[in-house]
Coordinates of C-alpha atoms and ligand atoms in Angstrom, one line a residue:
M167 CA 0.0 0.0 0.0
K168 CA 1.3 3.4 -0.9
T169 CA 1.1 6.2 1.7
V170 CA 0.5 9.9 1.2
H171 CA 4.2 10.3 2.1
N172 CA 5.3 7.8 -0.7
I173 CA 3.2 9.4 -3.4
T174 CA 4.1 13.0 -2.5
Y175 CA 7.9 12.3 -2.7
Q176 CA 7.4 10.5 -5.9
L177 CA 5.5 13.5 -7.3
L178 CA 8.3 15.8 -6.3
R179 CA 10.8 13.5 -8.0
K180 CA 8.8 13.3 -11.2
N181 CA 8.7 17.2 -11.3
G182 CA 12.5 17.4 -10.9
I183 CA 12.4 18.6 -7.3
S184 CA 15.1 17.1 -5.1
K185 CA 15.9 19.9 -2.6
I186 CA 13.8 20.9 0.4
F187 CA 14.7 24.1 2.2
G188 CA 13.5 24.2 5.8
N189 CA 13.6 24.8 9.5
P190 CA 11.8 22.0 11.2
G191 CA 9.4 21.7 14.2
S192 CA 7.3 18.9 15.7
N193 CA 4.5 19.3 13.1
E194 CA 7.0 18.8 10.3
L195 CA 8.8 15.7 11.5
P196 CA 6.4 13.1 10.0
F197 CA 6.9 14.7 6.5
L198 CA 10.7 14.5 7.0
K199 CA 10.9 11.0 8.4
D200 CA 13.0 8.4 6.5
F201 CA 14.3 11.2 4.4
P202 CA 15.0 9.7 0.9
D203 CA 18.6 9.5 -0.1
D204 CA 18.0 11.2 -3.4
F205 CA 16.8 14.4 -1.7
E206 CA 18.8 17.0 0.0
Y207 CA 17.6 19.0 3.0
V208 CA 19.0 22.5 3.3
L209 CA 18.7 23.8 6.8
G210 CA 18.3 27.5 7.5
L211 CA 18.5 28.8 11.0
Q212 CA 15.6 31.3 10.7
E213 CA 12.6 31.2 8.3
A214 CA 13.5 34.5 6.6
V215 CA 16.8 32.8 5.7
V216 CA 15.0 29.6 4.6
V217 CA 12.7 31.3 2.1
G218 CA 15.5 33.6 1.0
I219 CA 17.8 30.7 0.1
A220 CA 14.9 28.9 -1.7
D221 CA 14.0 32.1 -3.5
G222 CA 17.6 32.6 -4.8
Y223 CA 17.7 28.9 -5.8
A224 CA 14.4 29.1 -7.6
L225 CA 15.3 32.3 -9.4
A226 CA 18.7 31.2 -10.6
S227 CA 17.8 27.7 -11.5
G228 CA 14.3 28.5 -13.0
K229 CA 13.1 25.4 -11.1
A230 CA 10.5 25.1 -8.3
A231 CA 11.8 25.0 -4.8
V232 CA 10.0 23.3 -1.9
V233 CA 10.1 25.1 1.5
N234 CA 9.1 23.5 4.7
L235 CA 8.2 25.9 7.6
H236 CA 7.0 25.4 11.1
S237 CA 3.3 26.2 11.4
A238 CA 2.2 29.8 12.0
A239 CA 5.3 31.0 13.8
G240 CA 7.6 29.8 11.0
T241 CA 5.3 31.3 8.4
G242 CA 5.2 34.6 10.2
N243 CA 9.0 34.8 10.3
A244 CA 9.0 34.2 6.5
M245 CA 6.5 36.8 5.4
G246 CA 9.0 39.6 4.5
A247 CA 10.9 37.1 2.4
L248 CA 7.7 36.0 0.8
A249 CA 6.9 39.6 -0.2
N250 CA 10.1 39.6 -2.2
A251 CA 9.4 36.1 -3.7
W252 CA 5.9 37.2 -4.7
N253 CA 7.2 40.3 -6.5
S254 CA 10.0 38.4 -8.3
H255 CA 7.7 35.7 -9.7
S256 CA 9.6 33.0 -7.8
P257 CA 8.1 29.5 -8.1
L258 CA 8.2 28.5 -4.4
I259 CA 6.1 25.7 -3.0
I260 CA 5.9 26.7 0.7
T261 CA 4.6 24.0 3.0
A262 CA 3.9 24.3 6.7
G263 CA 3.2 21.5 9.2
Q264 CA -0.2 21.7 10.9
Q265 CA -1.3 20.1 14.2
N266 CA -2.9 16.7 14.2
R267 CA -6.4 16.8 12.7
A268 CA -7.9 15.6 15.9
M269 CA -6.6 18.6 17.8
M270 CA -6.9 21.5 15.4
S271 CA -10.3 22.6 16.5
V272 CA -9.3 22.8 20.2
E273 CA -6.3 24.9 19.1
A274 CA -3.7 22.8 20.7
L275 CA -0.2 24.3 20.8
L276 CA 1.2 24.8 17.3
T277 CA -2.1 24.8 15.6
N278 CA -1.9 27.1 12.5
I279 CA -5.2 28.9 13.0
D280 CA -7.0 29.6 9.7
A281 CA -3.8 28.5 8.0
S282 CA -4.6 29.2 4.4
A283 CA -5.4 32.9 5.2
L284 CA -2.0 33.5 6.8
P285 CA 0.2 34.0 3.7
R286 CA -2.4 35.8 1.7
P287 CA -2.1 38.1 -0.3
L288 CA 1.5 37.1 -1.1
V289 CA 0.8 33.7 -2.8
K290 CA -0.9 32.6 -6.0
W291 CA -2.8 29.8 -4.1
S292 CA -3.1 28.8 -0.5
H293 CA -4.8 25.7 0.8
E294 CA -5.2 23.2 3.6
P295 CA -6.3 19.8 2.2
A296 CA -9.7 18.6 3.5
T297 CA -8.6 15.0 3.8
P298 CA -5.3 13.2 3.9
Q299 CA -6.0 11.7 0.5
E300 CA -6.1 15.2 -1.0
V301 CA -2.5 15.9 0.0
P302 CA -0.9 14.6 -3.2
Y303 CA -3.5 16.4 -5.4
A304 CA -2.8 19.6 -3.5
F305 CA 1.0 19.2 -4.1
S306 CA 0.4 18.5 -7.8
R307 CA -1.8 21.6 -8.1
A308 CA 0.7 23.6 -6.1
I309 CA 3.6 22.7 -8.4
H310 CA 1.7 23.5 -11.5
T311 CA 0.4 26.8 -10.1
A312 CA 3.8 27.9 -8.8
T313 CA 5.6 27.1 -12.0
S314 CA 3.1 28.3 -14.7
E315 CA 3.5 31.9 -16.1
A316 CA 3.7 34.2 -14.3
P317 CA 5.3 32.0 -11.7
G318 CA 5.0 32.7 -8.0
P319 CA 4.8 31.2 -4.5
V320 CA 2.0 28.9 -3.3
Y321 CA 1.2 27.7 0.3
L322 CA 0.1 24.4 1.7
S323 CA -0.7 23.6 5.3
I324 CA -0.6 19.9 6.0
P325 CA -1.8 18.2 9.2
Y326 CA 1.1 16.0 10.5
D327 CA -1.0 12.9 10.8
D328 CA -1.7 12.8 7.1
W329 CA 1.6 11.4 5.9
D330 CA 1.1 7.8 7.0
K331 CA -2.4 7.5 5.7
P332 CA -3.0 5.3 2.6
A333 CA -2.9 7.2 -0.7
D334 CA -5.8 7.2 -3.1
K335 CA -5.0 4.9 -6.0
A336 CA -6.2 7.6 -8.4
S337 CA -3.5 10.0 -7.2
E338 CA -0.9 7.9 -9.1
S339 CA -2.2 9.5 -12.4
L340 CA -0.8 12.8 -11.1
L341 CA 2.7 11.6 -11.5
E342 CA 2.7 11.9 -15.3
R343 CA 0.8 15.3 -15.5
K344 CA 2.4 18.3 -17.2
V345 CA 1.1 21.9 -17.4
K346 CA 2.9 24.1 -19.8
S347 CA 2.4 27.8 -20.4
A348 CA 2.8 28.4 -24.2
R349 CA 1.3 31.8 -24.8
A350 CA 2.7 33.5 -27.9
L351 CA 1.0 36.6 -29.5
D352 CA -1.9 35.8 -31.7
D353 CA -1.6 37.0 -35.4
E354 CA -3.8 40.1 -34.9
S355 CA -1.9 41.3 -31.8
L356 CA 1.4 40.7 -33.4
Q357 CA 0.3 42.7 -36.5
T358 CA -0.9 45.6 -34.4
L359 CA 2.3 45.7 -32.3
V360 CA 4.6 45.4 -35.3
S361 CA 2.9 48.1 -37.3
Q362 CA 3.0 50.4 -34.3
I363 CA 6.7 49.8 -33.8
N364 CA 7.5 50.1 -37.5
S365 CA 5.8 53.4 -37.8
A366 CA 7.4 54.9 -34.6
V367 CA 9.9 57.7 -35.3
N368 CA 11.9 57.4 -32.1
P369 CA 11.0 54.2 -30.1
V370 CA 12.7 53.2 -26.8
L371 CA 12.8 49.8 -25.1
V372 CA 12.3 49.4 -21.3
L373 CA 13.2 45.9 -20.2
G374 CA 12.4 44.2 -16.9
A375 CA 13.3 41.3 -14.8
D376 CA 11.1 38.8 -16.6
V377 CA 13.3 39.1 -19.7
D378 CA 16.2 37.7 -17.7
A379 CA 13.9 35.1 -16.0
A380 CA 12.7 33.9 -19.4
D381 CA 16.3 33.4 -20.5
A382 CA 15.7 35.9 -23.3
N383 CA 18.4 38.5 -22.9
E384 CA 19.9 37.6 -26.3
K385 CA 16.5 38.1 -28.0
A386 CA 16.2 41.5 -26.3
I387 CA 19.7 42.4 -27.7
T388 CA 18.7 41.4 -31.2
L389 CA 15.5 43.5 -31.0
A390 CA 17.4 46.6 -29.7
E391 CA 19.9 46.1 -32.6
K392 CA 17.1 45.8 -35.2
L393 CA 15.4 48.9 -33.8
K394 CA 18.7 50.8 -33.2
C395 CA 17.0 52.2 -30.2
P396 CA 18.1 53.0 -26.6
V397 CA 17.3 50.6 -23.9
W398 CA 16.5 51.4 -20.3
V399 CA 16.1 48.9 -17.4
A400 CA 12.7 49.2 -15.7
P401 CA 12.6 51.1 -12.4
S402 CA 13.5 49.0 -9.3
A403 CA 14.3 46.0 -11.5
P404 CA 15.3 43.0 -9.4
R405 CA 17.3 41.4 -12.3
C406 CA 19.4 42.6 -15.2
P407 CA 17.8 42.0 -18.7
F408 CA 20.4 43.7 -20.9
P409 CA 24.2 44.1 -20.9
T410 CA 25.3 47.3 -19.2
R411 CA 28.1 47.9 -21.7
H412 CA 26.0 47.5 -24.8
P413 CA 25.9 50.7 -26.9
S414 CA 22.1 50.9 -26.5
F415 CA 22.2 50.7 -22.7
R416 CA 21.1 53.9 -21.0
G417 CA 20.9 52.8 -17.3
I418 CA 18.1 51.9 -14.8
L419 CA 15.1 54.3 -14.8
P420 CA 14.5 56.1 -11.5
A421 CA 11.3 55.2 -9.6
G422 CA 9.4 58.5 -9.7
I423 CA 6.6 59.4 -12.2
A424 CA 8.0 62.8 -13.2
S425 CA 11.6 61.6 -13.5
I426 CA 10.6 58.7 -15.8
S427 CA 8.6 61.1 -18.1
R428 CA 11.5 63.5 -18.2
L429 CA 14.1 60.8 -19.2
L430 CA 11.8 59.3 -21.8
D431 CA 10.9 62.7 -23.3
G432 CA 11.3 62.8 -27.1
H433 CA 10.2 59.2 -27.7
D434 CA 6.9 58.6 -29.4
L435 CA 6.7 54.9 -28.5
I436 CA 7.8 53.3 -25.3
I437 CA 7.9 49.5 -25.5
V438 CA 8.0 47.8 -22.1
I439 CA 8.8 44.1 -21.9
G440 CA 8.8 41.8 -18.9
A441 CA 8.2 44.5 -16.2
P442 CA 5.4 46.2 -14.4
V443 CA 4.4 49.7 -15.8
F444 CA 6.0 50.9 -13.6
R445 CA 7.3 50.0 -10.2
Y446 CA 7.4 53.5 -8.7
H447 CA 8.8 54.2 -5.2
Q448 CA 9.2 57.9 -4.2
Y449 CA 6.1 60.0 -5.0
E450 CA 6.9 62.5 -7.7
P451 CA 3.6 63.8 -9.1
G452 CA 3.7 64.5 -12.8
E453 CA 2.5 63.1 -16.2
Y454 CA 2.8 59.4 -16.5
L455 CA 4.1 59.7 -20.1
P456 CA 6.0 62.4 -21.9
N457 CA 4.1 64.6 -24.3
G458 CA 3.1 62.7 -27.5
A459 CA 4.3 59.3 -26.3
E460 CA 2.4 56.1 -26.5
L461 CA 3.2 53.0 -24.4
V462 CA 2.8 49.3 -25.1
S463 CA 3.8 46.5 -22.9
I464 CA 4.2 42.7 -23.0
T465 CA 4.0 41.0 -19.7
C466 CA 3.4 37.4 -18.5
D467 CA 1.5 38.6 -15.4
L468 CA -2.2 39.5 -15.5
N469 CA -1.9 41.7 -12.4
E470 CA 0.9 43.7 -13.9
A471 CA -1.1 44.1 -17.2
S472 CA -4.3 45.2 -15.5
R473 CA -2.9 47.5 -12.8
A474 CA -0.8 49.7 -15.1
P475 CA -2.2 53.2 -15.2
M476 CA -1.4 53.8 -18.8
G477 CA -0.7 52.2 -22.2
N478 CA -1.9 49.0 -23.8
A479 CA -0.7 45.6 -22.4
W480 CA -0.4 42.2 -24.1
L481 CA -0.3 39.1 -21.9
A482 CA 2.1 36.6 -23.3
D483 CA 5.1 34.5 -22.4
I484 CA 8.2 36.7 -22.7
K485 CA 10.5 34.6 -24.8
P486 CA 8.1 33.5 -27.6
A487 CA 6.7 37.1 -27.8
L488 CA 10.2 38.6 -28.0
N489 CA 11.0 36.1 -30.7
Q490 CA 7.9 37.1 -32.7
L491 CA 8.9 40.8 -32.5
V492 CA 12.5 40.0 -33.5
M493 CA 11.2 38.0 -36.5
N494 CA 8.7 40.5 -37.6
V495 CA 9.7 44.1 -37.0
A496 CA 11.5 46.0 -39.8
E497 CA 15.2 46.7 -39.3
R498 CA 15.5 50.5 -38.8
N499 CA 17.7 52.4 -41.1
S500 CA 19.9 54.3 -38.6
D501 CA 22.9 53.8 -36.3
L502 CA 22.9 52.3 -32.9
P503 CA 23.0 55.0 -30.2
S504 CA 26.5 56.0 -29.0
P505 CA 27.6 54.0 -26.0
L506 CA 27.5 55.8 -22.6
P507 CA 31.0 57.0 -21.6
L508 CA 32.6 54.9 -18.9
P509 CA 32.2 56.8 -15.6
D510 CA 35.1 58.8 -14.3
V511 CA 37.5 57.2 -11.8
V512 CA 37.0 59.1 -8.5
E513 CA 39.8 60.3 -6.3
L514 CA 41.1 57.7 -3.9
T515 CA 39.9 58.3 -0.3
S516 CA 40.1 56.6 3.0
P517 CA 37.6 55.2 3.7
L518 CA 36.9 54.2 0.1
K519 CA 34.2 55.9 -1.9
P520 CA 31.6 53.4 -3.2
E521 CA 32.7 54.3 -6.8
T522 CA 36.2 53.0 -6.1
F523 CA 34.8 49.9 -4.4
F524 CA 32.7 49.0 -7.5
D525 CA 35.5 49.8 -10.0
T526 CA 37.9 47.5 -8.0
L527 CA 35.3 44.8 -7.7
N528 CA 34.6 45.0 -11.4
S529 CA 38.2 44.7 -12.3
V530 CA 38.9 41.6 -10.2
A531 CA 35.6 39.7 -10.5
P532 CA 35.3 37.0 -13.2
K533 CA 33.4 38.3 -16.3
N534 CA 30.5 35.9 -15.6
A535 CA 30.2 36.7 -11.9
I536 CA 26.7 37.0 -10.3
Y537 CA 26.0 40.0 -8.1
V538 CA 23.3 40.0 -5.4
N539 CA 22.8 43.6 -4.3
E540 CA 21.5 44.9 -1.0
S541 CA 23.6 48.0 -0.7
T542 CA 20.8 50.4 -0.9
S543 CA 22.4 53.8 -1.3
T544 CA 24.8 52.6 -3.9
T545 CA 22.5 50.9 -6.4
N546 CA 22.9 53.6 -9.1
I547 CA 26.7 53.5 -8.8
L548 CA 26.5 49.7 -9.2
W549 CA 24.5 50.0 -12.4
Q550 CA 27.0 52.5 -13.8
R551 CA 30.1 50.7 -12.9
L552 CA 29.6 46.9 -13.1
D553 CA 29.9 45.2 -16.4
L554 CA 26.8 42.9 -16.2
R555 CA 26.9 40.9 -19.3
S556 CA 25.5 37.4 -19.1
Q557 CA 22.1 36.0 -18.3
G558 CA 21.3 35.9 -14.6
S559 CA 24.1 38.3 -13.5
Y560 CA 22.2 40.5 -11.0
Y561 CA 19.6 40.0 -8.3
F562 CA 17.9 42.5 -5.9
A563 CA 15.0 42.2 -3.5
A564 CA 11.9 42.6 -5.7
A565 CA 9.7 44.0 -2.9
G566 CA 12.5 46.1 -1.4
G567 CA 12.4 43.9 1.7
L568 CA 15.8 43.8 3.4
G569 CA 17.1 40.3 4.4
F570 CA 17.1 39.0 0.8
A571 CA 20.7 39.2 -0.4
M572 CA 22.6 37.1 2.1
P573 CA 20.3 34.0 1.9
A574 CA 19.5 34.5 -1.8
G575 CA 23.2 34.6 -2.6
V576 CA 23.5 31.2 -0.9
G577 CA 20.6 29.8 -3.0
I578 CA 21.9 31.3 -6.2
Q579 CA 25.4 29.9 -5.6
L580 CA 23.8 26.5 -4.9
A581 CA 22.0 26.7 -8.3
K582 CA 25.1 28.0 -10.2
P583 CA 28.2 26.3 -8.7
D584 CA 30.2 27.3 -11.8
R585 CA 29.9 31.0 -11.4
Q586 CA 31.2 33.1 -8.5
V587 CA 28.4 34.8 -6.5
F588 CA 29.2 38.2 -4.8
V589 CA 26.7 39.5 -2.3
V590 CA 27.3 43.3 -2.0
I591 CA 25.4 44.4 1.1
G592 CA 25.2 47.4 3.4
D593 CA 26.0 47.3 7.1
G594 CA 22.3 47.9 7.8
S595 CA 21.0 45.2 5.5
S596 CA 23.5 42.7 6.8
N597 CA 21.5 42.3 10.0
Y598 CA 18.2 41.0 8.7
S599 CA 19.2 37.4 7.8
I600 CA 22.8 37.1 8.8
Q601 CA 22.2 33.5 9.9
A602 CA 22.6 32.6 6.2
L603 CA 26.3 32.7 6.9
W604 CA 25.9 29.5 8.9
T605 CA 24.2 27.6 6.0
A606 CA 27.0 28.8 3.6
A607 CA 29.6 27.5 6.0
K608 CA 28.0 24.2 6.8
Y609 CA 27.1 23.2 3.3
N610 CA 30.4 24.8 1.9
I611 CA 28.6 27.1 -0.5
P612 CA 31.5 29.5 -1.5
V613 CA 29.6 32.8 -1.7
I614 CA 31.7 36.0 -1.2
F615 CA 29.8 38.4 1.0
I616 CA 31.1 42.0 0.9
V617 CA 29.7 44.3 3.6
L618 CA 30.0 48.0 2.9
K619 CA 30.3 49.7 6.2
N620 CA 29.3 53.4 6.3
G621 CA 27.8 53.2 9.8
T622 CA 24.3 54.3 8.7
Y623 CA 21.1 53.6 6.8
G624 CA 22.3 55.7 3.9
A625 CA 19.3 55.2 1.7
L626 CA 17.0 56.4 4.4
R627 CA 19.1 59.5 4.9
W628 CA 18.7 60.1 1.2
F629 CA 14.9 59.5 1.4
A630 CA 14.6 61.9 4.4
G631 CA 16.0 64.5 2.0
V632 CA 13.5 63.6 -0.7
L633 CA 10.6 63.9 1.8
G634 CA 12.1 67.0 3.3
V635 CA 12.0 65.6 6.9
N636 CA 14.6 66.4 9.5
N637 CA 15.7 65.1 12.9
V638 CA 14.7 61.5 12.3
P639 CA 16.0 59.1 15.0
G640 CA 17.2 55.6 14.4
L641 CA 19.2 56.1 11.2
D642 CA 22.7 55.1 12.3
V643 CA 24.1 51.6 12.9
P644 CA 27.7 52.2 14.3
D645 CA 30.0 49.7 16.0
I646 CA 29.1 46.3 14.4
N647 CA 32.0 44.0 13.8
F648 CA 31.0 41.9 10.8
C649 CA 34.3 39.9 10.7
R650 CA 33.6 38.6 14.2
L651 CA 30.0 37.8 13.3
A652 CA 31.2 35.8 10.3
E653 CA 33.8 33.9 12.3
G654 CA 31.1 33.1 14.8
Y655 CA 29.1 31.4 12.1
G656 CA 32.1 29.6 10.8
V657 CA 32.8 31.8 7.8
Q658 CA 36.4 33.2 7.2
S659 CA 36.6 36.9 7.1
F660 CA 38.8 39.7 5.7
Q661 CA 39.1 43.4 6.4
A662 CA 39.8 45.4 3.3
N663 CA 40.2 49.1 3.4
T664 CA 42.2 49.8 0.2
P665 CA 41.7 48.7 -3.4
E666 CA 44.8 46.4 -3.1
Q667 CA 43.5 44.8 0.1
L668 CA 40.1 44.3 -1.6
R669 CA 41.6 42.7 -4.7
Q670 CA 43.8 40.4 -2.6
S671 CA 41.0 39.3 -0.3
I672 CA 38.8 38.5 -3.2
I673 CA 41.6 36.4 -4.8
D674 CA 42.3 34.6 -1.5
A675 CA 38.6 34.0 -0.9
Q676 CA 38.2 32.5 -4.4
H677 CA 41.3 30.3 -4.0
S678 CA 40.0 28.9 -0.7
G679 CA 36.9 27.5 -2.3
K680 CA 35.0 28.4 0.8
P681 CA 32.5 31.1 1.7
A682 CA 34.1 34.4 2.9
L683 CA 33.0 37.7 4.3
I684 CA 34.9 40.9 3.4
E685 CA 34.2 44.0 5.4
V686 CA 35.0 47.3 3.6
E687 CA 34.7 50.6 5.3
T688 CA 33.1 53.1 2.9
W689 CA 32.6 56.8 2.7
G690 CA 29.5 57.9 4.5
P691 CA 27.8 60.9 6.1
L692 CA 30.5 61.3 8.8
Q693 CA 33.1 61.9 6.1
E694 CA 30.8 64.0 4.0
G695 CA 30.0 66.3 7.0
N696 CA 33.7 67.1 7.3
Ligands
TZD134 N1 13.1 46.8 6.9 C1 13.0 46.0 5.9 C2 12.7 44.5 6.1 N2 13.1 46.4 4.6 C3 13.4 47.7 4.4 N3 13.5 48.1 3.1 C4 13.6 48.6 5.5 C5 13.4 48.1 6.7 C6 13.8 50.1 5.3 N4 15.1 50.4 4.7 C7 15.3 50.6 3.3 O1 14.4 50.6 2.5 S1 16.9 51.0 2.9 C8 17.4 50.8 4.5 C9 16.3 50.5 5.4 C10 16.5 50.3 6.8 C11 18.8 51.1 4.9 C12 19.8 50.0 4.6 O2 21.1 50.4 5.0 P1 22.4 49.7 4.5 O3 22.7 50.4 3.1 O4 23.4 50.0 5.5 O5 22.1 48.3 4.2 P2 23.0 51.9 2.8 O6 23.8 51.8 1.5 O7 23.8 52.5 3.9 O8 21.7 52.6 2.5
CA135 CA1 25.0 51.5 5.5

């Protein structure tokens, strides 16, 4: 007789899932018992870390990741990380152990009360099976929901006494099911879009994270080269869809309504692909579009399409749609834009200016390195100075929730063992999920974490200026020794305060084949005040 446990693991196997990211509690032990040899359990010491690692793994591998959390408390700890996963279209199957069915109604300790309501609205589907026999069906539906376009997290709450129950014979048919999203543009939509693009005088492309997620950066390059047009990265983009040293590259758009209109002024057609229109942050009232401009977008996400305040949107899968545009638009008869000049080298200071830090990192890092960014006040400098060239080279918290970069870096390195992952993170952000260091050490996942220490929440100081507010408390974070924290979790550490020390510590870290943390003091408000 097959149990619910047997069939569920078989279902995971059949769907190419062999890693479970978790932090266990009593409700979860029956799911984890007799853990099969062909699966790997990746332990995170806090649930924000667990979901962050799984998120990074899912984003970088393009595969679903299963997460196992402890009831309501574990889910609660994971919610910030879930906000990021939701916004980055990350296919996470999040499971939480529930109390024994016999004791749920009396609310015994560790009952997840109204479990399916807890993770909403940050999941595509949330469910607690009504019977044990429904568990494999729920897993099957969860996998297909999470991985179909637009991908996203789903949540299952499973009573712990379900696992040993006999499985329904019919659930075996689930093992062979496939669901595939295959949405290209229909003929009429393609014709409409192509004639609009062909008749534009001065079009511009705005590309978002889903181009990178769809493995379609090469297609985007071909489209830009046919249109000979400039390319902007969409505001707040959590991935890099276009090479930063390509002649068409113009930078990342700022996240204010008026600034975007100003920068896109002069274009009569704005073509947005694989991004929300737009992901604003600071409120800057103004016109959504420059005078005389029209906007069209292609997105895989119905929410993105319907919530945009302007322009027409087409719902399609990004890679086939981009391919259709590439095959059908007319090649424009003009030259590619002139490339942006390389930014000036800034004067060498002590502590280092962020510009010097990024120039040094760029010169020593392998060309196919992967950067996970959570250094919030230096994001524009990063986009100007790093040569991001290949698919999957850049990740950032898609909901702006700090605590993403350290664990996501671990998950990304796990998914991409052949590429060096650098987590570039502020001294403020480093404290939200620092326990990720332990997982990196214990599983020997050789991420290089670089902490930029300016003693403050720099981005919030900038934002206070935008809002015109003064005398705000709680903006400084002095006196944290990250090297000692790293050593405490079993990660080797380096202090690097000059370009040469930074270069050497990166080389040493890479040669060691082990994770490392490099603390770099950087120029901050204390210096600027002098
Ligand atoms: N808490 C969480 C979970 N997410 C957030 N985004 C914030 C608080 C607010 N916040 C920002 O949006 S940026 C920032 C905070 C606290 C400062 C981060 O400081 P840092 O980097 O030292 O990491 P910079 O370069 O000094 O800004
Ligand atoms: Ca800082």
